[in-house]
PDB file of C-alpha atoms (C1' of nucleotides) in Angstrom:
ATOM      1  CA  MET A 208      10.223  28.528  31.971  1.00 94.00           C
ATOM      2  CA  MET A 209       9.490  30.935  29.002  1.00 95.00           C
ATOM      3  CA  ILE A 210       8.654  28.567  25.664  1.00 96.00           C
ATOM      4  CA  SER A 211      11.886  30.390  24.113  1.00 95.00           C
ATOM      5  CA  GLU A 212      13.901  27.203  26.915  1.00 96.00           C
ATOM      6  CA  VAL A 213      11.740  25.042  25.849  1.00 97.00           C
ATOM      7  CA  CYS A 214      12.642  25.209  22.066  1.00 96.00           C
ATOM      8  CA  GLU A 215      16.441  25.332  23.178  1.00 95.00           C
ATOM      9  CA  ARG A 216      16.018  22.046  25.035  1.00 96.00           C
ATOM     10  CA  PHE A 217      13.598  20.047  23.189  1.00 96.00           C
ATOM     11  CA  ASP A 218      14.791  21.326  19.819  1.00 96.00           C
ATOM     12  CA  LEU A 219      11.896  22.743  18.137  1.00 96.00           C
ATOM     13  CA  THR A 220      10.990  25.643  16.945  1.00 96.00           C
ATOM     14  CA  ALA A 221       8.068  28.442  19.405  1.00 96.00           C
ATOM     15  CA  ASP A 222       5.995  28.154  15.990  1.00 97.00           C
ATOM     16  CA  THR A 223       5.391  24.315  17.159  1.00 97.00           C
ATOM     17  CA  LEU A 224       5.394  24.104  21.583  1.00 97.00           C
ATOM     18  CA  ARG A 225       2.297  26.146  20.038  1.00 97.00           C
ATOM     19  CA  TYR A 226       1.148  24.449  16.881  1.00 98.00           C
ATOM     20  CA  TYR A 227       1.308  21.011  19.490  1.00 97.00           C
ATOM     21  CA  GLU A 228      -0.550  23.036  22.634  1.00 97.00           C
ATOM     22  CA  ARG A 229      -3.570  24.447  20.181  1.00 97.00           C
ATOM     23  CA  ILE A 230      -4.070  20.805  18.012  1.00 97.00           C
ATOM     24  CA  GLY A 231      -4.084  19.753  21.833  1.00 96.00           C
ATOM     25  CA  LEU A 232      -1.135  17.592  21.595  1.00 97.00           C
ATOM     26  CA  ILE A 233       0.357  18.648  24.525  1.00 97.00           C
ATOM     27  CA  PRO A 234      -2.125  19.958  28.200  1.00 97.00           C
ATOM     28  CA  LYS A 235      -2.890  23.131  27.823  1.00 97.00           C
ATOM     29  CA  VAL A 236       0.182  25.218  29.234  1.00 97.00           C
ATOM     30  CA  ASN A 237      -0.676  27.808  32.306  1.00 96.00           C
ATOM     31  CA  ARG A 238      -0.060  31.464  31.691  1.00 95.00           C
ATOM     32  CA  THR A 239       1.571  34.354  33.241  1.00 95.00           C
ATOM     33  CA  GLU A 240      -0.492  37.138  34.226  1.00 93.00           C
ATOM     34  CA  GLY A 241       0.096  38.813  30.885  1.00 93.00           C
ATOM     35  CA  GLY A 242      -0.458  35.800  29.262  1.00 94.00           C
ATOM     36  CA  MET A 243       2.797  33.790  27.965  1.00 94.00           C
ATOM     37  CA  ARG A 244       2.613  30.174  28.361  1.00 95.00           C
ATOM     38  CA  ASP A 245       5.144  29.331  32.113  1.00 97.00           C
ATOM     39  CA  TYR A 246       5.950  25.492  30.789  1.00 97.00           C
ATOM     40  CA  THR A 247       6.766  23.942  34.278  1.00 97.00           C
ATOM     41  CA  GLU A 248       8.872  20.286  33.867  1.00 96.00           C
ATOM     42  CA  TYR A 249       5.234  18.517  34.197  1.00 96.00           C
ATOM     43  CA  ASP A 250       4.754  20.142  30.719  1.00 97.00           C
ATOM     44  CA  CYS A 251       8.595  19.103  29.706  1.00 97.00           C
ATOM     45  CA  GLY A 252       6.905  15.328  30.225  1.00 97.00           C
ATOM     46  CA  TRP A 253       5.282  16.149  27.879  1.00 97.00           C
ATOM     47  CA  ILE A 254       6.720  17.211  25.438  1.00 97.00           C
ATOM     48  CA  ASP A 255       9.249  14.264  25.304  1.00 97.00           C
ATOM     49  CA  PHE A 256       7.367  11.846  25.075  1.00 98.00           C
ATOM     50  CA  ILE A 257       5.062  13.206  22.353  1.00 98.00           C
ATOM     51  CA  LYS A 258       8.523  13.593  20.458  1.00 97.00           C
ATOM     52  CA  CYS A 259      10.007  10.314  21.327  1.00 98.00           C
ATOM     53  CA  MET A 260       6.345   9.123  19.331  1.00 98.00           C
ATOM     54  CA  ARG A 261       6.225  11.686  16.569  1.00 98.00           C
ATOM     55  CA  ASN A 262       9.713  10.811  16.153  1.00 97.00           C
ATOM     56  CA  ALA A 263       9.216   7.632  15.796  1.00 98.00           C
ATOM     57  CA  GLY A 264       5.595   8.732  13.145  1.00 97.00           C
ATOM     58  CA  VAL A 265       3.337   8.055  15.296  1.00 98.00           C
ATOM     59  CA  GLN A 266       0.646  10.027  13.856  1.00 97.00           C
ATOM     60  CA  ILE A 267      -0.194  13.421  15.937  1.00 98.00           C
ATOM     61  CA  GLU A 268      -4.338  12.209  15.753  1.00 97.00           C
ATOM     62  CA  ALA A 269      -2.863   8.850  18.252  1.00 98.00           C
ATOM     63  CA  LEU A 270      -1.537  11.178  20.289  1.00 98.00           C
ATOM     64  CA  THR A 271      -4.920  14.187  20.703  1.00 97.00           C
ATOM     65  CA  GLU A 272      -6.625  11.046  21.413  1.00 97.00           C
ATOM     66  CA  TYR A 273      -3.830  10.040  23.811  1.00 98.00           C
ATOM     67  CA  VAL A 274      -2.778  12.617  25.610  1.00 97.00           C
ATOM     68  CA  LYS A 275      -7.856  14.111  25.656  1.00 97.00           C
ATOM     69  CA  LEU A 276      -8.560  10.214  26.858  1.00 97.00           C
ATOM     70  CA  PHE A 277      -5.682  11.147  29.925  1.00 96.00           C
ATOM     71  CA  GLY A 278      -7.520  14.786  30.644  1.00 95.00           C
ATOM     72  CA  GLU A 279     -10.646  12.707  31.274  1.00 95.00           C
ATOM     73  CA  GLY A 280      -8.933  10.636  34.097  1.00 92.00           C
ATOM     74  CA  ASP A 281      -9.291   7.549  35.234  1.00 92.00           C
ATOM     75  CA  LYS A 282     -12.616   5.579  33.280  1.00 94.00           C
ATOM     76  CA  THR A 283     -10.171   6.460  30.131  1.00 95.00           C
ATOM     77  CA  HIS A 284      -6.754   3.676  31.672  1.00 95.00           C
ATOM     78  CA  GLU A 285      -7.467   1.245  29.429  1.00 95.00           C
ATOM     79  CA  GLU A 286      -8.403   2.790  26.347  1.00 96.00           C
ATOM     80  CA  ARG A 287      -4.869   4.470  26.932  1.00 96.00           C
ATOM     81  CA  LYS A 288      -3.446   1.615  27.930  1.00 96.00           C
ATOM     82  CA  GLN A 289      -4.969   0.523  23.898  1.00 97.00           C
ATOM     83  CA  ILE A 290      -3.590   3.447  22.043  1.00 98.00           C
ATOM     84  CA  LEU A 291       0.243   2.572  23.831  1.00 98.00           C
ATOM     85  CA  VAL A 292       0.005  -1.139  22.627  1.00 98.00           C
ATOM     86  CA  ARG A 293      -2.352  -0.188  19.143  1.00 98.00           C
ATOM     87  CA  GLU A 294       0.935   1.860  18.434  1.00 98.00           C
ATOM     88  CA  ARG A 295       3.697  -0.504  20.367  1.00 98.00           C
ATOM     89  CA  ASP A 296       2.509  -2.883  18.041  1.00 98.00           C
ATOM     90  CA  ARG A 297       3.033  -0.056  15.078  1.00 98.00           C
ATOM     91  CA  ILE A 298       6.536   0.538  15.987  1.00 98.00           C
ATOM     92  CA  ALA A 299       7.783  -2.941  15.971  1.00 98.00           C
ATOM     93  CA  GLU A 300       6.452  -3.964  13.314  1.00 98.00           C
ATOM     94  CA  GLN A 301       8.073  -1.314  11.154  1.00 98.00           C
ATOM     95  CA  ILE A 302      11.478  -2.732  13.699  1.00 98.00           C
ATOM     96  CA  ASP A 303      10.570  -6.192  11.699  1.00 98.00           C
ATOM     97  CA  GLU A 304      10.443  -3.950   8.076  1.00 98.00           C
ATOM     98  CA  LEU A 305      13.694  -1.780   8.826  1.00 98.00           C
ATOM     99  CA  GLN A 306      15.203  -5.504   9.351  1.00 98.00           C
ATOM    100  CA  SER A 307      13.949  -6.619   6.015  1.00 97.00           C
ATOM    101  CA  THR A 308      15.477  -3.012   4.073  1.00 98.00           C
ATOM    102  CA  LEU A 309      18.526  -2.957   5.477  1.00 98.00           C
ATOM    103  CA  THR A 310      19.040  -6.285   4.989  1.00 98.00           C
ATOM    104  CA  ARG A 311      18.341  -6.495   1.396  1.00 97.00           C
ATOM    105  CA  LEU A 312      20.261  -2.570   0.757  1.00 97.00           C
ATOM    106  CA  ASN A 313      23.583  -4.885   1.851  1.00 97.00           C
ATOM    107  CA  GLY A 314      22.816  -7.218  -0.516  1.00 97.00           C
ATOM    108  CA  LYS A 315      22.723  -4.549  -3.222  1.00 96.00           C
ATOM    109  CA  ILE A 316      25.992  -1.942  -1.550  1.00 96.00           C
ATOM    110  CA  GLU A 317      28.373  -5.629  -1.542  1.00 95.00           C
ATOM    111  CA  LYS A 318      26.992  -6.117  -5.189  1.00 94.00           C
ATOM    112  CA  TYR A 319      28.082  -2.880  -6.574  1.00 92.00           C
ATOM    113  CA  ASP A 320      31.362  -3.727  -4.679  1.00 90.00           C
ATOM    114  CA  THR A 321      32.044  -6.715  -6.509  1.00 89.00           C
ATOM    115  CA  VAL A 322      31.322  -4.573  -9.345  1.00 78.00           C
ATOM    116  CA  PHE A 323      33.494  -2.376  -8.496  1.00 64.00           C
ATOM    117  CA  ARG A 324      35.691  -4.954  -7.886  1.00 64.00           C
ATOM    118  CA  ASP A 325      35.846  -6.488 -10.616  1.00 61.00           C
ATOM    119  CA  ALA A 326      36.164  -3.292 -12.375  1.00 61.00           C
ATOM    120  CA  GLU A 327      39.456  -3.075 -11.074  1.00 56.00           C
ATOM    121  CA  ASP A 328      41.142  -6.605 -11.575  1.00 55.00           C
ATOM    122  CA  GLU A 329      40.233  -5.610 -15.484  1.00 55.00           C
ATOM    123  CA  LEU A 330      41.939  -2.790 -15.496  1.00 52.00           C
ATOM    124  CA  LYS A 331      45.073  -4.864 -14.196  1.00 54.00           C
ATOM    125  CA  LEU A 332      45.100  -7.679 -16.633  1.00 49.00           C
ATOM    126  CA  PRO A 333      44.019  -6.578 -19.623  1.00 48.00           C
ATOM    127  CA  THR A 334      41.438  -8.555 -21.649  1.00 45.00           C
ATOM    128  CA  LYS A 335      42.919  -9.375 -24.963  1.00 40.00           C
ATOM    129  CA  LYS A 336      39.818  -7.033 -27.838  1.00 36.00           C
TER     130      LYS A 336
ATOM    131  CA  MET B 213       1.712  -6.002 -19.012  1.00 95.00           C
ATOM    132  CA  MET B 214      -0.529  -3.114 -18.163  1.00 96.00           C
ATOM    133  CA  ILE B 215      -0.708  -0.802 -15.229  1.00 97.00           C
ATOM    134  CA  SER B 216      -3.677  -2.336 -14.092  1.00 96.00           C
ATOM    135  CA  GLU B 217      -2.141  -5.397 -13.494  1.00 97.00           C
ATOM    136  CA  VAL B 218       0.893  -3.772 -12.348  1.00 97.00           C
ATOM    137  CA  CYS B 219      -1.179  -2.372  -9.747  1.00 97.00           C
ATOM    138  CA  GLU B 220      -3.055  -5.423  -8.471  1.00 96.00           C
ATOM    139  CA  ARG B 221       0.090  -7.108  -8.285  1.00 96.00           C
ATOM    140  CA  PHE B 222       1.419  -4.218  -6.395  1.00 97.00           C
ATOM    141  CA  ASP B 223      -1.347  -2.466  -4.563  1.00 96.00           C
ATOM    142  CA  LEU B 224      -0.350   0.270  -5.817  1.00 97.00           C
ATOM    143  CA  THR B 225      -3.055   3.069  -7.161  1.00 97.00           C
ATOM    144  CA  ALA B 226      -2.987   3.388 -11.252  1.00 97.00           C
ATOM    145  CA  ASP B 227      -2.711   7.158 -10.184  1.00 97.00           C
ATOM    146  CA  THR B 228       0.741   6.914  -8.352  1.00 97.00           C
ATOM    147  CA  LEU B 229       1.962   4.276 -11.192  1.00 98.00           C
ATOM    148  CA  ARG B 230       2.113   7.396 -13.205  1.00 97.00           C
ATOM    149  CA  TYR B 231       2.958  10.377 -10.786  1.00 98.00           C
ATOM    150  CA  TYR B 232       5.960   8.073  -9.998  1.00 98.00           C
ATOM    151  CA  GLU B 233       6.674   7.620 -13.583  1.00 97.00           C
ATOM    152  CA  ARG B 234       6.290  11.325 -14.331  1.00 97.00           C
ATOM    153  CA  ILE B 235       8.888  12.214 -11.428  1.00 97.00           C
ATOM    154  CA  GLY B 236      11.788   9.805 -12.634  1.00 97.00           C
ATOM    155  CA  LEU B 237      11.105   7.645 -10.052  1.00 97.00           C
ATOM    156  CA  ILE B 238      11.434   4.553 -12.038  1.00 97.00           C
ATOM    157  CA  PRO B 239      12.984   4.812 -15.378  1.00 97.00           C
ATOM    158  CA  LYS B 240      10.062   5.096 -18.560  1.00 97.00           C
ATOM    159  CA  VAL B 241       7.629   2.700 -19.036  1.00 97.00           C
ATOM    160  CA  ASN B 242       7.873   1.496 -23.018  1.00 97.00           C
ATOM    161  CA  ARG B 243       4.308   1.901 -24.731  1.00 96.00           C
ATOM    162  CA  THR B 244       1.890   0.181 -27.309  1.00 96.00           C
ATOM    163  CA  GLU B 245       0.841   1.079 -30.488  1.00 94.00           C
ATOM    164  CA  GLY B 246      -1.454   2.577 -28.736  1.00 94.00           C
ATOM    165  CA  GLY B 247       0.687   4.937 -26.374  1.00 95.00           C
ATOM    166  CA  MET B 248      -0.314   2.456 -23.704  1.00 96.00           C
ATOM    167  CA  ARG B 249       1.802   1.587 -20.755  1.00 96.00           C
ATOM    168  CA  ASP B 250       3.239  -2.032 -20.945  1.00 97.00           C
ATOM    169  CA  TYR B 251       5.038  -3.148 -18.183  1.00 97.00           C
ATOM    170  CA  THR B 252       7.758  -5.956 -18.344  1.00 97.00           C
ATOM    171  CA  GLU B 253       8.810  -7.393 -15.550  1.00 97.00           C
ATOM    172  CA  TYR B 254      12.317  -5.461 -15.840  1.00 96.00           C
ATOM    173  CA  ASP B 255      10.192  -2.279 -15.176  1.00 97.00           C
ATOM    174  CA  CYS B 256       8.045  -4.813 -12.093  1.00 97.00           C
ATOM    175  CA  GLY B 257      12.366  -4.647 -10.675  1.00 97.00           C
ATOM    176  CA  TRP B 258      12.269  -0.861 -10.638  1.00 97.00           C
ATOM    177  CA  ILE B 259       8.335  -0.649  -8.623  1.00 98.00           C
ATOM    178  CA  ASP B 260       9.416  -3.667  -5.949  1.00 98.00           C
ATOM    179  CA  PHE B 261      12.651  -1.749  -5.016  1.00 98.00           C
ATOM    180  CA  ILE B 262      11.082   1.729  -5.135  1.00 98.00           C
ATOM    181  CA  LYS B 263       7.435   0.571  -2.845  1.00 98.00           C
ATOM    182  CA  CYS B 264      10.816  -0.952  -0.787  1.00 98.00           C
ATOM    183  CA  MET B 265      12.040   2.460   0.087  1.00 98.00           C
ATOM    184  CA  ARG B 266       9.335   4.449  -0.100  1.00 98.00           C
ATOM    185  CA  ASN B 267       8.217   2.602   2.692  1.00 97.00           C
ATOM    186  CA  ALA B 268      11.751   2.275   4.863  1.00 98.00           C
ATOM    187  CA  GLY B 269      10.786   6.062   4.785  1.00 97.00           C
ATOM    188  CA  VAL B 270      13.976   7.211   2.217  1.00 98.00           C
ATOM    189  CA  GLN B 271      13.104   9.928   0.135  1.00 97.00           C
ATOM    190  CA  ILE B 272      11.850  10.415  -3.189  1.00 98.00           C
ATOM    191  CA  GLU B 273      14.044  13.078  -4.534  1.00 97.00           C
ATOM    192  CA  ALA B 274      17.298  10.198  -3.594  1.00 98.00           C
ATOM    193  CA  LEU B 275      15.397   7.997  -4.856  1.00 98.00           C
ATOM    194  CA  THR B 276      14.859   9.609  -8.543  1.00 98.00           C
ATOM    195  CA  GLU B 277      18.932  10.444  -8.214  1.00 98.00           C
ATOM    196  CA  TYR B 278      19.770   7.062  -8.051  1.00 98.00           C
ATOM    197  CA  VAL B 279      17.244   6.446 -11.161  1.00 97.00           C
ATOM    198  CA  LYS B 280      18.559   9.460 -12.780  1.00 97.00           C
ATOM    199  CA  LEU B 281      22.221   8.192 -11.599  1.00 97.00           C
ATOM    200  CA  PHE B 282      21.286   4.838 -12.932  1.00 96.00           C
ATOM    201  CA  GLY B 283      20.302   6.323 -16.431  1.00 95.00           C
ATOM    202  CA  GLU B 284      23.562   7.840 -17.008  1.00 95.00           C
ATOM    203  CA  GLY B 285      25.143   3.522 -17.164  1.00 93.00           C
ATOM    204  CA  ASP B 286      28.690   3.138 -14.847  1.00 92.00           C
ATOM    205  CA  LYS B 287      30.516   6.126 -15.264  1.00 94.00           C
ATOM    206  CA  THR B 288      28.141   6.945 -11.898  1.00 95.00           C
ATOM    207  CA  HIS B 289      28.459   3.721 -10.060  1.00 95.00           C
ATOM    208  CA  GLU B 290      30.529   4.829  -7.355  1.00 95.00           C
ATOM    209  CA  GLU B 291      27.702   8.102  -7.358  1.00 96.00           C
ATOM    210  CA  ARG B 292      24.538   5.378  -6.743  1.00 97.00           C
ATOM    211  CA  LYS B 293      26.735   3.574  -4.391  1.00 97.00           C
ATOM    212  CA  GLN B 294      27.174   6.231  -2.091  1.00 97.00           C
ATOM    213  CA  ILE B 295      23.016   7.161  -2.552  1.00 98.00           C
ATOM    214  CA  LEU B 296      22.359   3.711  -1.510  1.00 98.00           C
ATOM    215  CA  VAL B 297      25.045   3.811   1.022  1.00 98.00           C
ATOM    216  CA  ARG B 298      23.781   7.323   2.864  1.00 98.00           C
ATOM    217  CA  GLU B 299      19.846   4.795   2.934  1.00 98.00           C
ATOM    218  CA  ARG B 300      21.251   1.715   4.474  1.00 98.00           C
ATOM    219  CA  ASP B 301      23.009   4.188   7.202  1.00 98.00           C
ATOM    220  CA  ARG B 302      20.055   6.537   7.724  1.00 98.00           C
ATOM    221  CA  ILE B 303      17.315   3.698   7.836  1.00 98.00           C
ATOM    222  CA  ALA B 304      20.311   1.444  10.734  1.00 98.00           C
ATOM    223  CA  GLU B 305      20.085   4.883  12.688  1.00 98.00           C
ATOM    224  CA  GLN B 306      15.950   4.666  11.971  1.00 98.00           C
ATOM    225  CA  ILE B 307      15.692   1.272  14.004  1.00 98.00           C
ATOM    226  CA  ASP B 308      17.905   2.070  16.740  1.00 98.00           C
ATOM    227  CA  GLU B 309      15.551   5.128  17.813  1.00 98.00           C
ATOM    228  CA  LEU B 310      12.124   2.699  17.207  1.00 98.00           C
ATOM    229  CA  GLN B 311      14.538   0.440  19.248  1.00 98.00           C
ATOM    230  CA  SER B 312      14.641   2.693  22.173  1.00 97.00           C
ATOM    231  CA  THR B 313      11.660   3.668  21.512  1.00 98.00           C
ATOM    232  CA  LEU B 314       9.959  -0.048  21.369  1.00 98.00           C
ATOM    233  CA  THR B 315      11.341  -0.230  24.425  1.00 98.00           C
ATOM    234  CA  ARG B 316      10.172   3.599  26.562  1.00 97.00           C
ATOM    235  CA  LEU B 317       6.756   2.214  24.914  1.00 97.00           C
ATOM    236  CA  ASN B 318       7.073  -0.807  27.153  1.00 97.00           C
ATOM    237  CA  GLY B 319       8.010   0.195  30.063  1.00 97.00           C
ATOM    238  CA  LYS B 320       5.175   2.768  30.331  1.00 96.00           C
ATOM    239  CA  ILE B 321       2.360   0.042  28.616  1.00 96.00           C
ATOM    240  CA  GLU B 322       4.040  -1.326  32.623  1.00 95.00           C
ATOM    241  CA  LYS B 323       3.218   0.953  34.495  1.00 94.00           C
ATOM    242  CA  TYR B 324      -0.577   0.640  33.402  1.00 92.00           C
ATOM    243  CA  ASP B 325      -0.767  -2.804  33.898  1.00 90.00           C
ATOM    244  CA  THR B 326       0.860  -1.899  36.879  1.00 89.00           C
ATOM    245  CA  VAL B 327      -1.479   0.380  38.238  1.00 78.00           C
ATOM    246  CA  PHE B 328      -4.796  -1.310  36.482  1.00 63.00           C
ATOM    247  CA  ARG B 329      -3.633  -4.935  38.733  1.00 63.00           C
ATOM    248  CA  ASP B 330      -3.508  -2.163  42.104  1.00 60.00           C
ATOM    249  CA  ALA B 331      -7.199  -0.880  40.703  1.00 59.00           C
ATOM    250  CA  GLU B 332      -7.872  -4.259  40.233  1.00 55.00           C
ATOM    251  CA  ASP B 333      -6.434  -5.443  43.597  1.00 55.00           C
ATOM    252  CA  GLU B 334      -8.433  -1.659  45.354  1.00 54.00           C
ATOM    253  CA  LEU B 335     -11.818  -4.116  44.432  1.00 51.00           C
ATOM    254  CA  LYS B 336     -10.983  -6.808  46.091  1.00 53.00           C
ATOM    255  CA  LEU B 337      -9.765  -5.802  48.725  1.00 49.00           C
ATOM    256  CA  PRO B 338     -11.377  -2.444  50.039  1.00 48.00           C
ATOM    257  CA  THR B 339     -10.056   0.134  52.034  1.00 45.00           C
ATOM    258  CA  LYS B 340     -12.059   1.332  54.440  1.00 40.00           C
ATOM    259  CA  LYS B 341     -12.777   5.772  54.115  1.00 35.00           C
TER     260      LYS B 341
ATOM    261  C1'  DT C  31      11.479  56.304  29.744  1.00 91.32           C
ATOM    262  C1'  DA C  32      12.513  53.706  25.177  1.00 91.32           C
ATOM    263  C1'  DT C  33      13.638  50.557  22.832  1.00 91.32           C
ATOM    264  C1'  DT C  34      14.042  46.293  21.412  1.00 91.32           C
ATOM    265  C1'  DA C  35      13.386  41.637  22.015  1.00 91.32           C
ATOM    266  C1'  DA C  36       9.758  38.206  23.606  1.00 91.32           C
ATOM    267  C1'  DC C  37       6.324  36.771  23.699  1.00 91.32           C
ATOM    268  C1'  DT C  38       0.102  36.312  21.802  1.00 91.32           C
ATOM    269  C1'  DT C  39      -2.994  34.902  18.733  1.00 91.32           C
ATOM    270  C1'  DG C  40      -5.912  33.189  14.195  1.00 91.32           C
ATOM    271  C1'  DA C  41      -5.117  32.627   9.669  1.00 91.32           C
ATOM    272  C1'  DA C  42      -3.158  31.225   6.209  1.00 91.32           C
ATOM    273  C1'  DG C  43       1.329  29.886   2.477  1.00 91.32           C
ATOM    274  C1'  DT C  44       4.050  26.534   1.907  1.00 91.32           C
ATOM    275  C1'  DC C  45       6.251  21.270   0.660  1.00 91.32           C
ATOM    276  C1'  DA C  46       5.497  16.343   0.299  1.00 91.32           C
ATOM    277  C1'  DG C  47       3.561  12.962  -1.232  1.00 91.32           C
ATOM    278  C1'  DC C  48      -0.767  12.082  -3.735  1.00 91.32           C
ATOM    279  C1'  DT C  49      -5.631  11.773  -4.632  1.00 91.32           C
ATOM    280  C1'  DC C  50      -8.951  13.979  -8.003  1.00 91.32           C
ATOM    281  C1'  DC C  51     -11.357  15.654 -13.026  1.00 91.32           C
ATOM    282  C1'  DA C  52     -11.742  16.095 -17.170  1.00 91.32           C
ATOM    283  C1'  DA C  53     -11.966  15.316 -22.248  1.00 91.32           C
ATOM    284  C1'  DG C  54     -10.544  12.356 -25.304  1.00 91.32           C
ATOM    285  C1'  DT C  55      -8.533   7.538 -27.016  1.00 91.32           C
ATOM    286  C1'  DT C  56      -8.449   2.621 -27.381  1.00 91.32           C
ATOM    287  C1'  DA C  57      -9.297  -1.720 -26.829  1.00 91.32           C
ATOM    288  C1'  DA C  58     -12.162  -5.831 -25.401  1.00 91.32           C
ATOM    289  C1'  DT C  59     -16.619  -7.822 -25.010  1.00 91.32           C
ATOM    290  C1'  DA C  60     -22.054  -8.362 -26.582  1.00 91.32           C
TER     291       DA C  60
ATOM    292  C1'  DT D 174     -21.080  -2.175 -34.834  1.00 91.32           C
ATOM    293  C1'  DA D 175     -22.025  -0.299 -30.703  1.00 91.32           C
ATOM    294  C1'  DT D 176     -21.079   0.086 -25.689  1.00 91.32           C
ATOM    295  C1'  DT D 177     -18.035  -0.532 -22.502  1.00 91.32           C
ATOM    296  C1'  DA D 178     -14.263  -0.680 -19.746  1.00 91.32           C
ATOM    297  C1'  DA D 179      -9.773   0.705 -19.924  1.00 91.32           C
ATOM    298  C1'  DC D 180      -6.192   4.173 -20.487  1.00 91.32           C
ATOM    299  C1'  DT D 181      -4.281   8.548 -21.772  1.00 91.32           C
ATOM    300  C1'  DT D 182      -2.343  13.749 -20.421  1.00 91.32           C
ATOM    301  C1'  DG D 183      -1.678  18.256 -18.027  1.00 91.32           C
ATOM    302  C1'  DG D 184      -3.478  20.714 -14.384  1.00 91.32           C
ATOM    303  C1'  DA D 185      -6.532  21.149 -10.224  1.00 91.32           C
ATOM    304  C1'  DG D 186      -7.334  19.904  -5.463  1.00 91.32           C
ATOM    305  C1'  DC D 187      -6.008  17.902  -0.686  1.00 91.32           C
ATOM    306  C1'  DT D 188      -3.415  15.360   3.527  1.00 91.32           C
ATOM    307  C1'  DG D 189      -0.213  15.899   7.323  1.00 91.32           C
ATOM    308  C1'  DA D 190       1.963  18.629   9.572  1.00 91.32           C
ATOM    309  C1'  DC D 191       3.995  22.143  10.225  1.00 91.32           C
ATOM    310  C1'  DT D 192       5.539  27.372   9.516  1.00 91.32           C
ATOM    311  C1'  DT D 193       4.929  32.021   8.093  1.00 91.32           C
ATOM    312  C1'  DC D 194       3.210  36.298   8.378  1.00 91.32           C
ATOM    313  C1'  DA D 195       0.489  41.009  10.418  1.00 91.32           C
ATOM    314  C1'  DA D 196      -0.512  43.234  14.401  1.00 91.32           C
ATOM    315  C1'  DG D 197      -0.476  43.919  18.190  1.00 91.32           C
ATOM    316  C1'  DT D 198       1.395  43.489  23.556  1.00 91.32           C
ATOM    317  C1'  DT D 199       4.193  42.312  27.183  1.00 91.32           C
ATOM    318  C1'  DA D 200       8.958  41.679  29.585  1.00 91.32           C
ATOM    319  C1'  DA D 201      13.739  42.688  29.341  1.00 91.32           C
ATOM    320  C1'  DT D 202      17.438  46.579  29.271  1.00 91.32           C
ATOM    321  C1'  DA D 203      20.431  51.354  28.159  1.00 91.32           C
TER     322       DA D 203
END
DNA sequence: TATTAACTTGAAGTCAGCTCCAAGTTAATA
DNA sequence: TATTAACTTGGAGCTGACTTCAAGTTAATA
């Protein structure tokens, strides 16, 4: 699969895909005889995973570390798992924070609604001044 | 209240606080005769709100716009509310995405646990090779 | 076969959001 | 009063994460 197809599939630019590979965010992709990248489904699995993690705010450094360890084989099993656990916990925490921010924002929006209704009431029932 | 006290209270550097004020992320803070910032509780309310929003990933641009409109008075009521609604929706969406990423990560971590248990079983019950 | 589109590399450029610095001023402490 | 700590400004520098560029190569189409 050519880079252009992968771009379309994951809505990433070719530059971003090459950048990801260059910095080790995804394992090296095999090439054709001509030297062009030839993506497999396996590569796409990585891209999907990395894109999902990046979208959740996981830093590139944590992910390159994970990919590096993955390349070192079974002996890094535990270390890899620790990275996932750490990031999982971070995301869980972030959800909690976002939840309370959401509540706060909803309260603020409600106040805006109330003030607006009051303002409308004033229009309907003009006070003497 | 001096800038150092505010820094401590919100765990922000003085540089960040001055930067926030310079770009209009919080309204202008009053000064002492000597020209030093003299924060009030009102200022702190803004800082708390802005810090919370930034922490939730709300972009500086949306917040400076909000502060600007606030300074323009009641006639911007509706426009300000729209900003809050838009960001609220964005945050709600982000929570959903994070939730599904969390589920995905948990599944992956579980697989790591399973493989690890299998590996342990192998140690206990060595297969002939 | 010739043109054109898609690809290659390494390096430089961009953007958001701070963060640090120099040079000077104000306020607090010995 | 003298020193020192905290503050002021404008501007330069930094970091993470891309994004663009130049100069060339490969593959697909007329």
